[in-house]
Amino acid sequence: NQNYKGHGSSKGKEREQRALIRFKTTLSNTLTDVLRNRPGWVEVKDEGEWDFYWCDVSWLRENFDHTYMDEHVRISHFRNHYELTRKNYMVKNLKRFRKQLEREAGRLEAAKCDFFPKTFEMPCEYHLFVEEFRKNPGITWIMKPVARSQGKGIFLFRRLKDVMDWRKGTAGRRLASLEAQPARNTVNPSSSHDTRGSDDQKDDMPVENYVAQRYIENPYLIGGRKFDLRVYVLVMSYLPLRAWLYRDGFARFSNTRFTLNSIDDQYVHLTNVAVQKTSPDYHPKKGCKWMLQRFRQYLASRHGPEAVEALFRDMDNIFVRSLQSVHKVIISDKHCFELYGYDILIDEDLKPWLLEVNASPSLTASSQEDYELKTCLLEDTLHVVDMEGRLTGREKRVGGFDLMWNDGPVSREDGAPDTSGTGNSVTNTHLGCINNRKEQLRQLFCSLQVQKKASS
């Protein structure tokens, strides 16, 4: 097939231990710096042959099915990544998974999936939303476009009139076409995440879909300001599920004190850096972030270590359950990996809520501290992806990444038992703990060299 493009071939000669890695990326941020500074890696331009491609999702959609890749080649997204990262698909998969757990394991087990706010896809679930809205008058809702980021298109509302105006304007054509279709052609929410459905078809819709989500009105506040957490999860495989959790991350703060009296002020309610940096009070050098280690220490000083352990264990549950909800749906290609950015909100009862999962978390730094975090994150991502073929595959920790799930929960390196009582909890996680990654990497690779010499 002349439309097929092959990558990773060695022109008839097998490269020894892949000493030279040819990489390609279209991004120009921290990622570019990390790739260009990595020993033994060389950049490929234009149509050159590559071994590693940190691609954007548009390239994936247009080229994945027409690209032949050798065994060792890696790209940075799974083909239907949107099953977890589009807000409407994420919720549908979680709802389906919750029902499955209830059937197979009972209500108590299913209740462990109650970590996302009540959500309706708009406009196809508009009538269901109206029914729910009228049951709980006066509460606050938030509308989000399903496939946009950086706070674009989001608004809060308490009156049905606000949604009616949106329905007549933004979604009017789409909703009218849905209502006019014969019954056999109406959108079926339970099947709209079928992997046979094309991501391209979604993008071709004349009107963008939204979700209406119950707004968390009692967020945990620090200094009177709202925040959410950005946490990084690296998935190397879905069948079997193999996922790593990064120790570092950050809390993103709003610049304006929280109040429900002004639901139209985006600087109060949206913590996205893209939004907050346009605030008159934004300080470019300080930014609006705390590192997770500082956040964890703050909570421990206020609530004690046991409450903090329980909170972070609940977050571990969110990461694992959300991945389990799609692990049979996402196409697990051996060439693919995915670095997800999880957005978690904590309420005043120290309950974590999953807001969304990002397939392309921002790798552009907003401060020097942010640059250092993302540089280390990306370096360790490349260590785990292991294009050089140095790892044994039995590692529980690589740099700042801890293996939290490997076709089942992973116990801590010290052999400590799972004391949570859940039986399903992941224990090999150290989110917000000290990240002595350089020392760990030095010991790891020295040990691997010794093993290699001994075996030869």
PDB file of C-alpha atoms in Angstrom, residues 64-352:
ATOM      1  CA  PHE A  64      -2.021   6.030  12.853  1.00  0.00           C
ATOM      2  CA  ASP A  65      -3.969   3.595  10.690  1.00  0.00           C
ATOM      3  CA  HIS A  66      -1.632   4.212   7.738  1.00  0.00           C
ATOM      4  CA  THR A  67       1.683   3.840   9.565  1.00  0.00           C
ATOM      5  CA  TYR A  68       3.732   0.679   9.928  1.00  0.00           C
ATOM      6  CA  MET A  69       5.913   0.619  13.044  1.00  0.00           C
ATOM      7  CA  ASP A  70       8.698  -1.771  13.970  1.00  0.00           C
ATOM      8  CA  GLU A  71       8.643  -3.611  17.282  1.00  0.00           C
ATOM      9  CA  HIS A  72      10.630  -1.008  19.244  1.00  0.00           C
ATOM     10  CA  VAL A  73       8.875   2.126  17.933  1.00  0.00           C
ATOM     11  CA  ARG A  74       6.830   4.184  20.431  1.00  0.00           C
ATOM     12  CA  ILE A  75       4.279   7.000  20.117  1.00  0.00           C
ATOM     13  CA  SER A  76       2.737   9.112  22.869  1.00  0.00           C
ATOM     14  CA  HIS A  77      -0.995   8.304  22.568  1.00  0.00           C
ATOM     15  CA  PHE A  78      -3.318   5.337  22.345  1.00  0.00           C
ATOM     16  CA  ARG A  79      -5.482   5.320  19.231  1.00  0.00           C
ATOM     17  CA  ASN A  80      -8.801   5.968  21.027  1.00  0.00           C
ATOM     18  CA  HIS A  81      -7.393   7.848  24.004  1.00  0.00           C
ATOM     19  CA  TYR A  82     -10.534  10.010  24.020  1.00  0.00           C
ATOM     20  CA  GLU A  83     -12.473   7.228  25.809  1.00  0.00           C
ATOM     21  CA  LEU A  84     -10.957   8.571  29.030  1.00  0.00           C
ATOM     22  CA  THR A  85     -10.042  12.136  28.119  1.00  0.00           C
ATOM     23  CA  ARG A  86     -13.255  13.447  26.585  1.00  0.00           C
ATOM     24  CA  LYS A  87     -15.471  14.561  29.441  1.00  0.00           C
ATOM     25  CA  ASN A  88     -18.638  12.909  28.129  1.00  0.00           C
ATOM     26  CA  TYR A  89     -16.941   9.614  27.264  1.00  0.00           C
ATOM     27  CA  MET A  90     -15.144   9.492  30.617  1.00  0.00           C
ATOM     28  CA  VAL A  91     -18.424   9.819  32.526  1.00  0.00           C
ATOM     29  CA  LYS A  92     -20.211   7.224  30.368  1.00  0.00           C
ATOM     30  CA  ASN A  93     -17.418   4.717  30.855  1.00  0.00           C
ATOM     31  CA  LEU A  94     -17.383   5.335  34.609  1.00  0.00           C
ATOM     32  CA  LYS A  95     -21.173   4.939  34.842  1.00  0.00           C
ATOM     33  CA  ARG A  96     -21.010   1.694  32.878  1.00  0.00           C
ATOM     34  CA  PHE A  97     -18.151   0.410  35.050  1.00  0.00           C
ATOM     35  CA  ARG A  98     -20.050   1.304  38.226  1.00  0.00           C
ATOM     36  CA  LYS A  99     -23.088  -0.699  37.057  1.00  0.00           C
ATOM     37  CA  GLN A 100     -20.815  -3.625  36.220  1.00  0.00           C
ATOM     38  CA  LEU A 101     -19.292  -3.549  39.712  1.00  0.00           C
ATOM     39  CA  GLU A 102     -22.734  -3.407  41.295  1.00  0.00           C
ATOM     40  CA  ARG A 103     -23.817  -6.501  39.364  1.00  0.00           C
ATOM     41  CA  GLU A 104     -20.642  -8.461  40.010  1.00  0.00           C
ATOM     42  CA  ALA A 105     -19.492  -7.305  43.462  1.00  0.00           C
ATOM     43  CA  GLY A 106     -22.365  -5.458  45.117  1.00  0.00           C
ATOM     44  CA  ARG A 107     -23.241  -1.895  46.020  1.00  0.00           C
ATOM     45  CA  LEU A 108     -20.381  -1.320  48.463  1.00  0.00           C
ATOM     46  CA  GLU A 109     -17.806  -2.050  45.787  1.00  0.00           C
ATOM     47  CA  ALA A 110     -19.695   0.030  43.223  1.00  0.00           C
ATOM     48  CA  ALA A 111     -19.800   2.951  45.665  1.00  0.00           C
ATOM     49  CA  LYS A 112     -16.012   3.233  45.305  1.00  0.00           C
ATOM     50  CA  CYS A 113     -16.736   4.777  41.905  1.00  0.00           C
ATOM     51  CA  ASP A 114     -18.720   7.657  43.423  1.00  0.00           C
ATOM     52  CA  PHE A 115     -15.946  10.185  42.859  1.00  0.00           C
ATOM     53  CA  PHE A 116     -17.318  12.232  39.949  1.00  0.00           C
ATOM     54  CA  PRO A 117     -20.123  14.817  40.115  1.00  0.00           C
ATOM     55  CA  LYS A 118     -23.547  14.097  38.611  1.00  0.00           C
ATOM     56  CA  THR A 119     -23.100  14.787  34.889  1.00  0.00           C
ATOM     57  CA  PHE A 120     -25.292  14.989  31.778  1.00  0.00           C
ATOM     58  CA  GLU A 121     -24.209  15.180  28.143  1.00  0.00           C
ATOM     59  CA  MET A 122     -25.735  18.089  26.298  1.00  0.00           C
ATOM     60  CA  PRO A 123     -27.729  18.335  24.168  1.00  0.00           C
ATOM     61  CA  CYS A 124     -28.608  14.610  23.890  1.00  0.00           C
ATOM     62  CA  GLU A 125     -29.383  14.251  27.627  1.00  0.00           C
ATOM     63  CA  TYR A 126     -31.002  17.654  27.932  1.00  0.00           C
ATOM     64  CA  HIS A 127     -34.382  16.324  29.065  1.00  0.00           C
ATOM     65  CA  LEU A 128     -32.774  14.106  31.730  1.00  0.00           C
ATOM     66  CA  PHE A 129     -30.831  17.110  32.937  1.00  0.00           C
ATOM     67  CA  VAL A 130     -33.960  19.266  33.188  1.00  0.00           C
ATOM     68  CA  GLU A 131     -35.638  16.566  35.281  1.00  0.00           C
ATOM     69  CA  GLU A 132     -32.663  16.477  37.674  1.00  0.00           C
ATOM     70  CA  PHE A 133     -32.387  20.268  37.726  1.00  0.00           C
ATOM     71  CA  ARG A 134     -35.990  20.648  38.876  1.00  0.00           C
ATOM     72  CA  LYS A 135     -35.479  18.122  41.674  1.00  0.00           C
ATOM     73  CA  ASN A 136     -32.744  20.302  43.216  1.00  0.00           C
ATOM     74  CA  PRO A 137     -33.614  23.968  42.643  1.00  0.00           C
ATOM     75  CA  GLY A 138     -31.084  26.618  43.622  1.00  0.00           C
ATOM     76  CA  ILE A 139     -27.885  24.576  43.336  1.00  0.00           C
ATOM     77  CA  THR A 140     -25.033  25.600  41.043  1.00  0.00           C
ATOM     78  CA  TRP A 141     -24.175  23.773  37.801  1.00  0.00           C
ATOM     79  CA  ILE A 142     -21.214  24.127  35.475  1.00  0.00           C
ATOM     80  CA  MET A 143     -21.224  23.729  31.681  1.00  0.00           C
ATOM     81  CA  LYS A 144     -18.085  22.478  29.930  1.00  0.00           C
ATOM     82  CA  PRO A 145     -17.342  21.715  26.276  1.00  0.00           C
ATOM     83  CA  VAL A 146     -16.388  18.043  26.041  1.00  0.00           C
ATOM     84  CA  ALA A 147     -13.200  18.446  24.027  1.00  0.00           C
ATOM     85  CA  ARG A 148     -11.701  21.811  24.914  1.00  0.00           C
ATOM     86  CA  SER A 149      -9.134  22.768  27.535  1.00  0.00           C
ATOM     87  CA  GLN A 150      -7.691  25.756  29.413  1.00  0.00           C
ATOM     88  CA  GLY A 151     -11.119  26.797  30.701  1.00  0.00           C
ATOM     89  CA  LYS A 152     -12.452  27.759  27.265  1.00  0.00           C
ATOM     90  CA  GLY A 153     -16.233  27.778  26.869  1.00  0.00           C
ATOM     91  CA  ILE A 154     -16.969  27.058  30.556  1.00  0.00           C
ATOM     92  CA  PHE A 155     -19.717  28.855  32.476  1.00  0.00           C
ATOM     93  CA  LEU A 156     -21.644  28.432  35.736  1.00  0.00           C
ATOM     94  CA  PHE A 157     -25.413  28.782  36.098  1.00  0.00           C
ATOM     95  CA  ARG A 158     -28.309  28.384  38.535  1.00  0.00           C
ATOM     96  CA  ARG A 159     -31.248  29.220  36.280  1.00  0.00           C
ATOM     97  CA  LEU A 160     -32.717  26.961  33.637  1.00  0.00           C
ATOM     98  CA  LYS A 161     -33.103  30.054  31.476  1.00  0.00           C
ATOM     99  CA  ASP A 162     -29.308  30.203  31.086  1.00  0.00           C
ATOM    100  CA  VAL A 163     -29.297  26.717  29.585  1.00  0.00           C
ATOM    101  CA  MET A 164     -32.337  27.490  27.479  1.00  0.00           C
ATOM    102  CA  ASP A 165     -30.423  30.422  25.994  1.00  0.00           C
ATOM    103  CA  TRP A 166     -27.427  28.146  25.356  1.00  0.00           C
ATOM    104  CA  ARG A 167     -29.729  25.517  23.852  1.00  0.00           C
ATOM    105  CA  LYS A 168     -31.325  27.992  21.463  1.00  0.00           C
ATOM    106  CA  GLY A 169     -27.993  29.439  20.438  1.00  0.00           C
ATOM    107  CA  THR A 170     -24.945  27.192  20.611  1.00  0.00           C
ATOM    108  CA  ALA A 171     -26.715  23.836  20.563  1.00  0.00           C
ATOM    109  CA  GLY A 172     -29.960  24.679  18.842  1.00  0.00           C
ATOM    110  CA  ARG A 173     -29.109  23.212  15.440  1.00  0.00           C
ATOM    111  CA  ARG A 174     -27.700  20.007  16.899  1.00  0.00           C
ATOM    112  CA  LEU A 175     -30.596  19.459  19.286  1.00  0.00           C
ATOM    113  CA  ALA A 176     -33.163  20.177  16.578  1.00  0.00           C
ATOM    114  CA  SER A 177     -31.548  17.622  14.284  1.00  0.00           C
ATOM    115  CA  LEU A 178     -31.541  15.016  17.064  1.00  0.00           C
ATOM    116  CA  GLU A 179     -35.201  15.554  17.830  1.00  0.00           C
ATOM    117  CA  ALA A 180     -36.094  15.400  14.127  1.00  0.00           C
ATOM    118  CA  GLN A 181     -34.335  12.071  13.490  1.00  0.00           C
ATOM    119  CA  PRO A 182     -36.321   8.806  13.398  1.00  0.00           C
ATOM    120  CA  ALA A 183     -36.178   6.797  16.613  1.00  0.00           C
ATOM    121  CA  ARG A 184     -33.765   4.237  15.152  1.00  0.00           C
ATOM    122  CA  ASN A 185     -31.197   6.970  14.476  1.00  0.00           C
ATOM    123  CA  THR A 186     -31.297   8.838  17.772  1.00  0.00           C
ATOM    124  CA  VAL A 187     -28.101   9.059  19.755  1.00  0.00           C
ATOM    125  CA  ASN A 188     -27.710   6.170  22.186  1.00  0.00           C
ATOM    126  CA  PRO A 189     -25.668   7.409  25.159  1.00  0.00           C
ATOM    127  CA  SER A 190     -24.682   3.896  26.170  1.00  0.00           C
ATOM    128  CA  SER A 191     -23.089   3.147  22.816  1.00  0.00           C
ATOM    129  CA  SER A 192     -21.563   6.476  21.861  1.00  0.00           C
ATOM    130  CA  HIS A 193     -18.224   5.409  23.292  1.00  0.00           C
ATOM    131  CA  ASP A 194     -17.996   2.338  21.077  1.00  0.00           C
ATOM    132  CA  THR A 195     -14.468   2.105  19.680  1.00  0.00           C
ATOM    133  CA  ARG A 196     -15.933   1.650  16.222  1.00  0.00           C
ATOM    134  CA  GLY A 197     -17.231   5.221  16.408  1.00  0.00           C
ATOM    135  CA  SER A 198     -14.751   7.572  14.804  1.00  0.00           C
ATOM    136  CA  ASP A 199     -13.104  10.445  16.625  1.00  0.00           C
ATOM    137  CA  ASP A 200     -13.207  12.216  13.283  1.00  0.00           C
ATOM    138  CA  GLN A 201     -16.998  11.984  13.226  1.00  0.00           C
ATOM    139  CA  LYS A 202     -17.136  13.784  16.552  1.00  0.00           C
ATOM    140  CA  ASP A 203     -14.937  16.540  15.204  1.00  0.00           C
ATOM    141  CA  ASP A 204     -17.162  16.893  12.140  1.00  0.00           C
ATOM    142  CA  MET A 205     -20.250  17.663  14.217  1.00  0.00           C
ATOM    143  CA  PRO A 206     -21.600  21.119  13.331  1.00  0.00           C
ATOM    144  CA  VAL A 207     -22.056  21.968  17.028  1.00  0.00           C
ATOM    145  CA  GLU A 208     -19.796  21.038  19.907  1.00  0.00           C
ATOM    146  CA  ASN A 209     -21.180  18.843  22.676  1.00  0.00           C
ATOM    147  CA  TYR A 210     -21.109  19.990  26.289  1.00  0.00           C
ATOM    148  CA  VAL A 211     -21.547  18.384  29.685  1.00  0.00           C
ATOM    149  CA  ALA A 212     -23.659  19.885  32.450  1.00  0.00           C
ATOM    150  CA  GLN A 213     -22.103  18.925  35.751  1.00  0.00           C
ATOM    151  CA  ARG A 214     -23.134  19.586  39.315  1.00  0.00           C
ATOM    152  CA  TYR A 215     -20.729  22.191  40.680  1.00  0.00           C
ATOM    153  CA  ILE A 216     -18.833  21.348  43.893  1.00  0.00           C
ATOM    154  CA  GLU A 217     -20.074  24.218  46.057  1.00  0.00           C
ATOM    155  CA  ASN A 218     -17.966  23.382  49.117  1.00  0.00           C
ATOM    156  CA  PRO A 219     -14.362  23.171  47.861  1.00  0.00           C
ATOM    157  CA  TYR A 220     -11.506  22.967  50.348  1.00  0.00           C
ATOM    158  CA  LEU A 221      -9.971  26.440  50.538  1.00  0.00           C
ATOM    159  CA  ILE A 222      -6.443  27.544  51.389  1.00  0.00           C
ATOM    160  CA  GLY A 223      -6.136  31.225  52.170  1.00  0.00           C
ATOM    161  CA  GLY A 224      -9.748  31.571  51.087  1.00  0.00           C
ATOM    162  CA  ARG A 225      -8.885  30.466  47.550  1.00  0.00           C
ATOM    163  CA  LYS A 226     -10.073  27.533  45.495  1.00  0.00           C
ATOM    164  CA  PHE A 227      -7.590  25.097  43.935  1.00  0.00           C
ATOM    165  CA  ASP A 228      -7.405  21.754  42.190  1.00  0.00           C
ATOM    166  CA  LEU A 229      -4.603  19.211  41.892  1.00  0.00           C
ATOM    167  CA  ARG A 230      -2.737  18.153  38.754  1.00  0.00           C
ATOM    168  CA  VAL A 231      -1.435  14.603  39.086  1.00  0.00           C
ATOM    169  CA  TYR A 232       0.448  12.606  36.442  1.00  0.00           C
ATOM    170  CA  VAL A 233      -0.268   8.962  35.571  1.00  0.00           C
ATOM    171  CA  LEU A 234       1.721   7.070  32.930  1.00  0.00           C
ATOM    172  CA  VAL A 235       0.027   4.080  31.265  1.00  0.00           C
ATOM    173  CA  MET A 236       2.290   1.717  29.354  1.00  0.00           C
ATOM    174  CA  SER A 237      -0.358  -0.893  28.548  1.00  0.00           C
ATOM    175  CA  TYR A 238      -4.103  -1.460  28.937  1.00  0.00           C
ATOM    176  CA  LEU A 239      -4.118  -5.221  28.337  1.00  0.00           C
ATOM    177  CA  PRO A 240      -2.779  -6.017  30.844  1.00  0.00           C
ATOM    178  CA  LEU A 241      -3.195  -2.708  32.673  1.00  0.00           C
ATOM    179  CA  ARG A 242       0.210  -1.360  33.690  1.00  0.00           C
ATOM    180  CA  ALA A 243       0.231   2.133  35.211  1.00  0.00           C
ATOM    181  CA  TRP A 244       2.727   4.351  37.024  1.00  0.00           C
ATOM    182  CA  LEU A 245       2.033   7.294  39.374  1.00  0.00           C
ATOM    183  CA  TYR A 246       4.402  10.266  39.544  1.00  0.00           C
ATOM    184  CA  ARG A 247       5.399  11.532  42.993  1.00  0.00           C
ATOM    185  CA  ASP A 248       5.352  15.211  42.072  1.00  0.00           C
ATOM    186  CA  GLY A 249       2.491  17.356  40.861  1.00  0.00           C
ATOM    187  CA  PHE A 250       0.985  20.651  41.902  1.00  0.00           C
ATOM    188  CA  ALA A 251      -2.027  22.468  43.271  1.00  0.00           C
ATOM    189  CA  ARG A 252      -3.349  25.236  40.987  1.00  0.00           C
ATOM    190  CA  PHE A 253      -4.881  28.189  42.822  1.00  0.00           C
ATOM    191  CA  SER A 254      -7.270  30.908  41.822  1.00  0.00           C
ATOM    192  CA  ASN A 255      -6.086  34.481  42.356  1.00  0.00           C
ATOM    193  CA  THR A 256      -9.398  35.656  43.799  1.00  0.00           C
ATOM    194  CA  ARG A 257     -11.020  34.584  47.079  1.00  0.00           C
ATOM    195  CA  PHE A 258     -13.789  32.032  46.667  1.00  0.00           C
ATOM    196  CA  THR A 259     -17.440  33.043  46.876  1.00  0.00           C
ATOM    197  CA  LEU A 260     -20.689  31.678  45.474  1.00  0.00           C
ATOM    198  CA  ASN A 261     -22.104  35.197  45.289  1.00  0.00           C
ATOM    199  CA  SER A 262     -20.388  35.790  41.956  1.00  0.00           C
ATOM    200  CA  ILE A 263     -20.700  32.772  39.675  1.00  0.00           C
ATOM    201  CA  ASP A 264     -19.754  34.791  36.585  1.00  0.00           C
ATOM    202  CA  ASP A 265     -16.200  35.572  37.787  1.00  0.00           C
ATOM    203  CA  GLN A 266     -13.872  33.067  36.122  1.00  0.00           C
ATOM    204  CA  TYR A 267     -10.966  34.163  38.341  1.00  0.00           C
ATOM    205  CA  VAL A 268     -12.903  32.821  41.349  1.00  0.00           C
ATOM    206  CA  HIS A 269     -14.057  29.475  39.966  1.00  0.00           C
ATOM    207  CA  LEU A 270     -11.572  28.357  37.269  1.00  0.00           C
ATOM    208  CA  THR A 271      -8.092  27.396  38.422  1.00  0.00           C
ATOM    209  CA  ASN A 272      -6.604  26.867  34.934  1.00  0.00           C
ATOM    210  CA  VAL A 273      -3.294  28.703  34.601  1.00  0.00           C
ATOM    211  CA  ALA A 274      -4.355  29.910  31.137  1.00  0.00           C
ATOM    212  CA  VAL A 275      -7.246  31.719  32.858  1.00  0.00           C
ATOM    213  CA  GLN A 276      -5.482  32.877  36.016  1.00  0.00           C
ATOM    214  CA  LYS A 277      -2.478  34.402  34.270  1.00  0.00           C
ATOM    215  CA  THR A 278      -4.807  36.975  32.688  1.00  0.00           C
ATOM    216  CA  SER A 279      -5.946  38.089  36.157  1.00  0.00           C
ATOM    217  CA  PRO A 280      -4.871  41.615  37.250  1.00  0.00           C
ATOM    218  CA  ASP A 281      -3.517  40.068  40.486  1.00  0.00           C
ATOM    219  CA  TYR A 282      -1.402  37.396  38.786  1.00  0.00           C
ATOM    220  CA  HIS A 283       2.269  37.389  39.796  1.00  0.00           C
ATOM    221  CA  PRO A 284       4.290  35.899  36.905  1.00  0.00           C
ATOM    222  CA  LYS A 285       7.315  34.959  39.032  1.00  0.00           C
ATOM    223  CA  LYS A 286       5.359  33.365  41.874  1.00  0.00           C
ATOM    224  CA  GLY A 287       2.684  31.880  39.597  1.00  0.00           C
ATOM    225  CA  CYS A 288      -0.330  30.305  41.262  1.00  0.00           C
ATOM    226  CA  LYS A 289       0.946  26.828  42.121  1.00  0.00           C
ATOM    227  CA  TRP A 290       2.063  24.808  45.115  1.00  0.00           C
ATOM    228  CA  MET A 291       4.108  21.662  44.697  1.00  0.00           C
ATOM    229  CA  LEU A 292       2.257  18.572  45.958  1.00  0.00           C
ATOM    230  CA  GLN A 293       4.842  17.942  48.658  1.00  0.00           C
ATOM    231  CA  ARG A 294       4.091  21.355  50.179  1.00  0.00           C
ATOM    232  CA  PHE A 295       0.351  20.716  49.873  1.00  0.00           C
ATOM    233  CA  ARG A 296       0.626  17.355  51.623  1.00  0.00           C
ATOM    234  CA  GLN A 297       2.653  18.882  54.451  1.00  0.00           C
ATOM    235  CA  TYR A 298       0.089  21.664  54.858  1.00  0.00           C
ATOM    236  CA  LEU A 299      -2.781  19.185  55.142  1.00  0.00           C
ATOM    237  CA  ALA A 300      -0.861  17.023  57.626  1.00  0.00           C
ATOM    238  CA  SER A 301      -0.258  20.041  59.867  1.00  0.00           C
ATOM    239  CA  ARG A 302      -3.972  20.923  59.790  1.00  0.00           C
ATOM    240  CA  HIS A 303      -5.655  17.505  59.864  1.00  0.00           C
ATOM    241  CA  GLY A 304      -3.034  15.002  60.941  1.00  0.00           C
ATOM    242  CA  PRO A 305      -1.193  12.288  58.978  1.00  0.00           C
ATOM    243  CA  GLU A 306      -4.005   9.696  59.180  1.00  0.00           C
ATOM    244  CA  ALA A 307      -6.549  11.968  57.485  1.00  0.00           C
ATOM    245  CA  VAL A 308      -4.004  12.803  54.787  1.00  0.00           C
ATOM    246  CA  GLU A 309      -3.207   9.116  54.207  1.00  0.00           C
ATOM    247  CA  ALA A 310      -6.925   8.425  53.797  1.00  0.00           C
ATOM    248  CA  LEU A 311      -7.300  11.289  51.300  1.00  0.00           C
ATOM    249  CA  PHE A 312      -4.361  10.163  49.175  1.00  0.00           C
ATOM    250  CA  ARG A 313      -5.574   6.564  49.315  1.00  0.00           C
ATOM    251  CA  ASP A 314      -8.931   7.778  47.980  1.00  0.00           C
ATOM    252  CA  MET A 315      -7.064   9.505  45.135  1.00  0.00           C
ATOM    253  CA  ASP A 316      -5.254   6.245  44.360  1.00  0.00           C
ATOM    254  CA  ASN A 317      -8.691   4.657  44.065  1.00  0.00           C
ATOM    255  CA  ILE A 318      -9.705   7.324  41.518  1.00  0.00           C
ATOM    256  CA  PHE A 319      -6.672   6.660  39.333  1.00  0.00           C
ATOM    257  CA  VAL A 320      -7.113   2.880  39.328  1.00  0.00           C
ATOM    258  CA  ARG A 321     -10.916   2.795  38.921  1.00  0.00           C
ATOM    259  CA  SER A 322     -10.904   5.325  36.091  1.00  0.00           C
ATOM    260  CA  LEU A 323      -8.288   3.307  34.196  1.00  0.00           C
ATOM    261  CA  GLN A 324     -10.175   0.074  34.863  1.00  0.00           C
ATOM    262  CA  SER A 325     -13.317   1.665  33.427  1.00  0.00           C
ATOM    263  CA  VAL A 326     -11.669   1.907  29.986  1.00  0.00           C
ATOM    264  CA  HIS A 327      -9.043  -0.821  29.990  1.00  0.00           C
ATOM    265  CA  LYS A 328     -11.199  -3.141  27.853  1.00  0.00           C
ATOM    266  CA  VAL A 329     -12.362  -0.300  25.612  1.00  0.00           C
ATOM    267  CA  ILE A 330      -9.105   1.448  24.712  1.00  0.00           C
ATOM    268  CA  ILE A 331      -7.118  -0.237  21.949  1.00  0.00           C
ATOM    269  CA  SER A 332      -3.957  -1.399  23.711  1.00  0.00           C
ATOM    270  CA  ASP A 333      -1.311  -1.175  21.017  1.00  0.00           C
ATOM    271  CA  LYS A 334       2.199  -2.190  22.139  1.00  0.00           C
ATOM    272  CA  HIS A 335       3.647   0.867  20.385  1.00  0.00           C
ATOM    273  CA  CYS A 336       1.612   3.311  22.485  1.00  0.00           C
ATOM    274  CA  PHE A 337       1.967   4.915  25.891  1.00  0.00           C
ATOM    275  CA  GLU A 338       0.075   7.785  27.479  1.00  0.00           C
ATOM    276  CA  LEU A 339       1.032  10.428  30.039  1.00  0.00           C
ATOM    277  CA  TYR A 340      -2.261  11.577  31.580  1.00  0.00           C
ATOM    278  CA  GLY A 341      -2.846  14.735  33.590  1.00  0.00           C
ATOM    279  CA  TYR A 342      -5.541  14.116  36.220  1.00  0.00           C
ATOM    280  CA  ASP A 343      -7.441  17.097  37.639  1.00  0.00           C
ATOM    281  CA  ILE A 344      -8.673  16.416  41.179  1.00  0.00           C
ATOM    282  CA  LEU A 345     -10.759  18.727  43.379  1.00  0.00           C
ATOM    283  CA  ILE A 346     -10.819  18.318  47.181  1.00  0.00           C
ATOM    284  CA  ASP A 347     -13.932  19.357  49.077  1.00  0.00           C
ATOM    285  CA  GLU A 348     -14.104  20.626  52.673  1.00  0.00           C
ATOM    286  CA  ASP A 349     -14.772  17.064  53.911  1.00  0.00           C
ATOM    287  CA  LEU A 350     -11.447  15.956  52.364  1.00  0.00           C
ATOM    288  CA  LYS A 351     -13.229  13.976  49.666  1.00  0.00           C
ATOM    289  CA  PRO A 352     -11.474  13.971  46.267  1.00  0.00           C
TER     290      PRO A 352
END
